[in-house]
CSV table of C-alpha atoms in Angstrom, one decimal:
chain,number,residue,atom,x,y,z
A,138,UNK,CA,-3.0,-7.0,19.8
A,139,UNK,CA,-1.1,-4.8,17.3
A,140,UNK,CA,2.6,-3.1,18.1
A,141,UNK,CA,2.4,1.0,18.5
A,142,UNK,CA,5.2,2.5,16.4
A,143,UNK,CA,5.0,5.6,16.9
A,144,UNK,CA,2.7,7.6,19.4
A,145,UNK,CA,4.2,11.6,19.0
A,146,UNK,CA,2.5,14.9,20.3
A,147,UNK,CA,1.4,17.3,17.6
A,148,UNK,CA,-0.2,19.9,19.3
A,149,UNK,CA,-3.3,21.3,20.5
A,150,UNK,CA,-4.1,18.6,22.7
A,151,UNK,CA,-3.5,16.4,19.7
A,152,UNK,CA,-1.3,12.5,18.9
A,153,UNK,CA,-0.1,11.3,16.2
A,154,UNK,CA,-0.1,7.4,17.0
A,155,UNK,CA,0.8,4.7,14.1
A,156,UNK,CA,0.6,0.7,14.7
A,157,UNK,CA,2.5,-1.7,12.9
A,158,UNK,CA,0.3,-4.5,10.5
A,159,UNK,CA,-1.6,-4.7,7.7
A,160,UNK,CA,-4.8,-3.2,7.6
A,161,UNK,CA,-8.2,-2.6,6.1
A,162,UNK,CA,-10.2,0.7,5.6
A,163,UNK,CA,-11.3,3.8,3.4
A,164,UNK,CA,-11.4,7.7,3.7
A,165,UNK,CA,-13.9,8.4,6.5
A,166,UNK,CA,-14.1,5.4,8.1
A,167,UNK,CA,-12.9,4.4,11.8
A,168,UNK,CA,-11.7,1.8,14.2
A,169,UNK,CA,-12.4,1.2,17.6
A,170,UNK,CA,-9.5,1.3,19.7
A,171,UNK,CA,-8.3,0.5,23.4
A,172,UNK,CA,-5.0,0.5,25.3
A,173,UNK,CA,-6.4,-0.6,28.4
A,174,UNK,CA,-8.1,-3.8,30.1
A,175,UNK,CA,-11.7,-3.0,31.9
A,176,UNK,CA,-11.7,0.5,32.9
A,177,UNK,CA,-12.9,2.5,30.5
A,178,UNK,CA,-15.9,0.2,29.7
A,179,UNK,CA,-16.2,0.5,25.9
A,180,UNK,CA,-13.4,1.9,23.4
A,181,UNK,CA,-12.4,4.8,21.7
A,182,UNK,CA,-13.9,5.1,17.8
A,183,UNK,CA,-10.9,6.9,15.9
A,184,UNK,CA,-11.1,7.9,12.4
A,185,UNK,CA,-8.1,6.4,10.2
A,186,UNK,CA,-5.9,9.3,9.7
A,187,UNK,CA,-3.5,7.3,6.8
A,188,UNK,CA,-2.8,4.2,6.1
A,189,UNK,CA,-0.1,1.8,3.8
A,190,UNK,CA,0.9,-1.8,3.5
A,191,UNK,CA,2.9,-1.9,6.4
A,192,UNK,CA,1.0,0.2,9.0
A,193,UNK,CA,-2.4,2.3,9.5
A,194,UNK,CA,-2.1,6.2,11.8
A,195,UNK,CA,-4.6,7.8,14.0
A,196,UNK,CA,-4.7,11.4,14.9
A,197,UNK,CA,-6.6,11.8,17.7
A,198,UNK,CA,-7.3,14.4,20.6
A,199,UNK,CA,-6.4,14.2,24.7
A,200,UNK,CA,-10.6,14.8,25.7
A,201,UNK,CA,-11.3,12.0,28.5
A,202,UNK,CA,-9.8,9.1,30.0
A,203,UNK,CA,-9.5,6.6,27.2
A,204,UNK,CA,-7.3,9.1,24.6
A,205,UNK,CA,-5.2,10.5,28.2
A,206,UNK,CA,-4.1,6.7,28.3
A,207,UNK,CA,-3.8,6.2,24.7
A,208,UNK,CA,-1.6,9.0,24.8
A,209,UNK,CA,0.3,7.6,27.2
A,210,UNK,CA,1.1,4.5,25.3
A,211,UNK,CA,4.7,3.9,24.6
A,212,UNK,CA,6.3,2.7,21.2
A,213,UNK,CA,6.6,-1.2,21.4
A,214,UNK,CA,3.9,-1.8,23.7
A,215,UNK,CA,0.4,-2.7,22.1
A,216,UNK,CA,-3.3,-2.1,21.6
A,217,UNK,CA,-6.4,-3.3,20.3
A,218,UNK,CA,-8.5,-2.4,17.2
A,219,UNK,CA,-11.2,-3.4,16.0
A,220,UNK,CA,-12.4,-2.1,12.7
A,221,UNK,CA,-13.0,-0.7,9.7
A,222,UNK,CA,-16.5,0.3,10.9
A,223,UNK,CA,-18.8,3.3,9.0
A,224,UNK,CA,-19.3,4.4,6.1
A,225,UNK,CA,-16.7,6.5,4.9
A,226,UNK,CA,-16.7,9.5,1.8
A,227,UNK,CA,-17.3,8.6,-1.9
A,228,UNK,CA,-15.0,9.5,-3.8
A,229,UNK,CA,-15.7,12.4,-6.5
A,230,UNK,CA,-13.7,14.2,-9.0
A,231,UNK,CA,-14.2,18.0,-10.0
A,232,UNK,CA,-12.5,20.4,-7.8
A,233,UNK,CA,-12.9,19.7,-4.4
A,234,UNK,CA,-12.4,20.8,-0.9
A,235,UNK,CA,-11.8,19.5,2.0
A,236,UNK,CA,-12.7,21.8,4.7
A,237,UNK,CA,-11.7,20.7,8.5
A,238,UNK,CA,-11.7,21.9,12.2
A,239,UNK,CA,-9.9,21.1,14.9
A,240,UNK,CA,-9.7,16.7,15.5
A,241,UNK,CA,-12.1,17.2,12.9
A,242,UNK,CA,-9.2,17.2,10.1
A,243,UNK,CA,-7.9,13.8,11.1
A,244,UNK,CA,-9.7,11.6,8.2
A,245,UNK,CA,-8.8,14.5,5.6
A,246,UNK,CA,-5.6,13.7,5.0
A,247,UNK,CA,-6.6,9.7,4.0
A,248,UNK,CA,-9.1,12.2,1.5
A,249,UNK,CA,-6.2,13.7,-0.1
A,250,UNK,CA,-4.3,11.2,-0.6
A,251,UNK,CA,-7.0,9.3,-2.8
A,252,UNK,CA,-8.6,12.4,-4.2
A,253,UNK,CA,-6.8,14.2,-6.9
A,254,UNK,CA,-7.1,18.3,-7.3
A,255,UNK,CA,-8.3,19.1,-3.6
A,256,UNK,CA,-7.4,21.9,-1.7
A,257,UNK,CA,-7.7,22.1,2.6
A,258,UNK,CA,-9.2,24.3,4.4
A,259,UNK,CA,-8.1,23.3,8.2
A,260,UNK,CA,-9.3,25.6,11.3
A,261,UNK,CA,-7.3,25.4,14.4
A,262,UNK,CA,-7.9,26.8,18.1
A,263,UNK,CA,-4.5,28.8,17.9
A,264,UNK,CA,-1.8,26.7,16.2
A,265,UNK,CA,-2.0,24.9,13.0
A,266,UNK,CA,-0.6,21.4,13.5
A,267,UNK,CA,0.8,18.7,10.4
A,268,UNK,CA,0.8,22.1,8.4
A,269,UNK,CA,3.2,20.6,6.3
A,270,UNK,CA,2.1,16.8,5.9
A,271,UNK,CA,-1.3,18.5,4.0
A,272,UNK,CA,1.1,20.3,1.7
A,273,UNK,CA,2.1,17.2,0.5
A,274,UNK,CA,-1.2,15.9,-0.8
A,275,UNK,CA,-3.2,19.1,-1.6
A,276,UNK,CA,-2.9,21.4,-4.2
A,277,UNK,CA,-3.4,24.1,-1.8
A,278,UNK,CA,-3.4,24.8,2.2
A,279,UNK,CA,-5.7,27.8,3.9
A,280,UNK,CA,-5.3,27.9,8.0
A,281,UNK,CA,-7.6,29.9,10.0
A,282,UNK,CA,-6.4,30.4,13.3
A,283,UNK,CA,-8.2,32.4,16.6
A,284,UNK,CA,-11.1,34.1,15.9
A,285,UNK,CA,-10.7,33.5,12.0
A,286,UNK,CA,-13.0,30.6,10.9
A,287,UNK,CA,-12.5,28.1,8.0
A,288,UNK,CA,-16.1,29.6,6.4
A,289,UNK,CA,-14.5,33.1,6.7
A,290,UNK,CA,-11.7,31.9,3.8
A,291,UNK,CA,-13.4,29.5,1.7
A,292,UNK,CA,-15.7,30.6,-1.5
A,293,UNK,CA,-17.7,27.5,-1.6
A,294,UNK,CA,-19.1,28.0,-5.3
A,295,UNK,CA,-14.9,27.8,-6.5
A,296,UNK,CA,-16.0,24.1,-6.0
A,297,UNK,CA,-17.9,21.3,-7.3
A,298,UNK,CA,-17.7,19.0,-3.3
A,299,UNK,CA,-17.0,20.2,-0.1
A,300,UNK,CA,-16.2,16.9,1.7
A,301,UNK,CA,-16.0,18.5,5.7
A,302,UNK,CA,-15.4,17.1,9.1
A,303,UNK,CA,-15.1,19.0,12.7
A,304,UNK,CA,-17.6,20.7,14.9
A,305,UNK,CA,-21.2,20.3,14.4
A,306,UNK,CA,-22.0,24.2,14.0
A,307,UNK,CA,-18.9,24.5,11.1
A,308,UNK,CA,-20.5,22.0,9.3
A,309,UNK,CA,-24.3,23.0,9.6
A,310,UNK,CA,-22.8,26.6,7.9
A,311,UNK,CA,-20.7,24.8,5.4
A,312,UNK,CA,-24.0,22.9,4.4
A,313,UNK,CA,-26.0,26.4,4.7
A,314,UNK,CA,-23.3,28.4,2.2
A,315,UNK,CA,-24.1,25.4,-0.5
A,316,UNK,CA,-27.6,25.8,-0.6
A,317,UNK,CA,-29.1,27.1,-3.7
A,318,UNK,CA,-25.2,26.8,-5.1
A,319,UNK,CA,-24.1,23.6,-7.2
A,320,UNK,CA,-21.7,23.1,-4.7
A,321,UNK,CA,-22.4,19.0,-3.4
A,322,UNK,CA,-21.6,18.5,0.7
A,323,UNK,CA,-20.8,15.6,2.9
A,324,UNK,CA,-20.2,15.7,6.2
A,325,UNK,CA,-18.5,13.2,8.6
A,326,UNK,CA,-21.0,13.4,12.0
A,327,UNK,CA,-19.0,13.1,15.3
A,328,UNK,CA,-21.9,11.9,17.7
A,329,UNK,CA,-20.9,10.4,20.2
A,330,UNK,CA,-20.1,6.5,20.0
A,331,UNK,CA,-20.4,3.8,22.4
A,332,UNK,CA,-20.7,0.0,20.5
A,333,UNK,CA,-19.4,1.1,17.2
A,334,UNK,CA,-21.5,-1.1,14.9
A,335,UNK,CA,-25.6,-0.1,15.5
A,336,UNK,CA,-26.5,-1.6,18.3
A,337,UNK,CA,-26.8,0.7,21.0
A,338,UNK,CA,-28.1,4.1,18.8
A,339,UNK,CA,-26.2,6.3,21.1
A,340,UNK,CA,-25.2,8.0,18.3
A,341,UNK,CA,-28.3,8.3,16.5
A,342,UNK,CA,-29.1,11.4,14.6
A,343,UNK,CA,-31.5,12.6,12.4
A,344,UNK,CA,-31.7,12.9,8.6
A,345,UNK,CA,-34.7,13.2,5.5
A,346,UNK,CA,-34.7,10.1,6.0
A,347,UNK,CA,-35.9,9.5,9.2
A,348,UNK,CA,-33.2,8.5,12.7
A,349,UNK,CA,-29.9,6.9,11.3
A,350,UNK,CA,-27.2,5.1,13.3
A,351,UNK,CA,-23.7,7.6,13.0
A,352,UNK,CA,-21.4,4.8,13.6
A,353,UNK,CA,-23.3,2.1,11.0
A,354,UNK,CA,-24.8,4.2,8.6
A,355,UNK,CA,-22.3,7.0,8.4
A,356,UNK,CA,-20.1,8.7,9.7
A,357,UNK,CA,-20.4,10.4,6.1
A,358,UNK,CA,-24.0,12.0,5.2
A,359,UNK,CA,-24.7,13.8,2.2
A,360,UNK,CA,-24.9,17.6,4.2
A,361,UNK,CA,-28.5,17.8,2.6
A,362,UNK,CA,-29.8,14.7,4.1
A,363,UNK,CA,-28.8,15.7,8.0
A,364,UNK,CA,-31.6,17.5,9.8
A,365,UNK,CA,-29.1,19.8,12.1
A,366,UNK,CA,-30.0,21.3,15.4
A,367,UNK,CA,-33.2,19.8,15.3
């Protein structure tokens, strides 16, 4: 059991939750996490969102009854991780962009902090949330708000790796706009999860290379490997 520290709204139906300890992990990968006794049955795979000596952060969204009572969870009191699980993003040099929507830009920040010359694209529902926490670690910000998309304001041949996260149909047009570019692409899948570690295939999805376990042998794919919409 491991002390919450700090468990804040953000906006957009998003928390900002930290726990005390010493942890494990790398860009892109997650733990499993649960606030709660029986009911839900399995827990909640979160991405790592930051994470130090003293402490690691989530960032995660309201979207069924495991994250409404995680987001309930008062400072002091604990929860349970288990974790790190996935494979997370390799990390590349060149100029790179991170390109996020919605929850989706959650592991980005980790990115940024280990990847030197990387700008963010982030696209939000209607408010742009941590605005100012990206700033810190990017050489550049872009928001796309509304109706305005993240692949309406990003010229992916100004860069040598998109490294993406966020909804499926963002990042099957991110992977579309570097084809026949030299513009490299991996995307972090967010198929649903149930065991966290490859033993259900829940999450399964389907690459080149024939069905792959999300939770085991990504979340991060290379964008050309993942057979989309298939």
């Amino acid at each position: 059991m491991y002390k919450v520290i700090e468990n804040r709204y953000v906006g957009e139906d998003m928390y900002l939750m930290k726990v005390e300890g010493n942890f494990e992990g790398k860009m892109g990968q997650f733990y499993m996490i649960r606030a709660w006794d029986k009911f839900p049955l399995l827990s909640r795979p979160i991405s790592i969102h930051d994470i130090d000596e003293n402490s690691i952060s989530f960032l995660y969204k309201v979207v069924g009854e495991g994250t409404q009572i995680l987001s309930k969870v008062k400072v002091n009191e604990t929860i349970k991780l288990e974790g790190p699980y996935g494979n997370g993003y390799e990390k590349v040099e060149g100029r790179v962009a991170l390109v996020g929507g919605g929850i989706g830009v959650a592991p980005l920040y980790l990115v940024a902090k280990n990847i030197e010359n990387c700008d963010a694209y982030l696209g939000f529902r209607n408010e742009a949330i941590l605005e100012e926490k990206y700033k810190e670690v990017c050489n550049e910000v872009h928001i796309a708000t509304g109706n305005k998309f993240v692949t309406d304001i990003l010229d992916v041949e100004g860069y040598d790796y998109i490294l993406t996260c966020g909804p499926t149909p963002m990042m099957e047009k991110l992977v579309k706009m570097t084809e026949g570019t030299k513009t490299k692409i991996m995307v972090s899948l967010e198929n649903h999860m149930a065991c966290g570690v490859g033993a259900c295939l829940v999450c399964t999805c389907k690459t080149q290379f024939g069905n792959k376990k999300t939770c085991k042998d990504g979340p991060v794919f290379w964008g050309e490997d993942v057979i989309f919409n298939d």
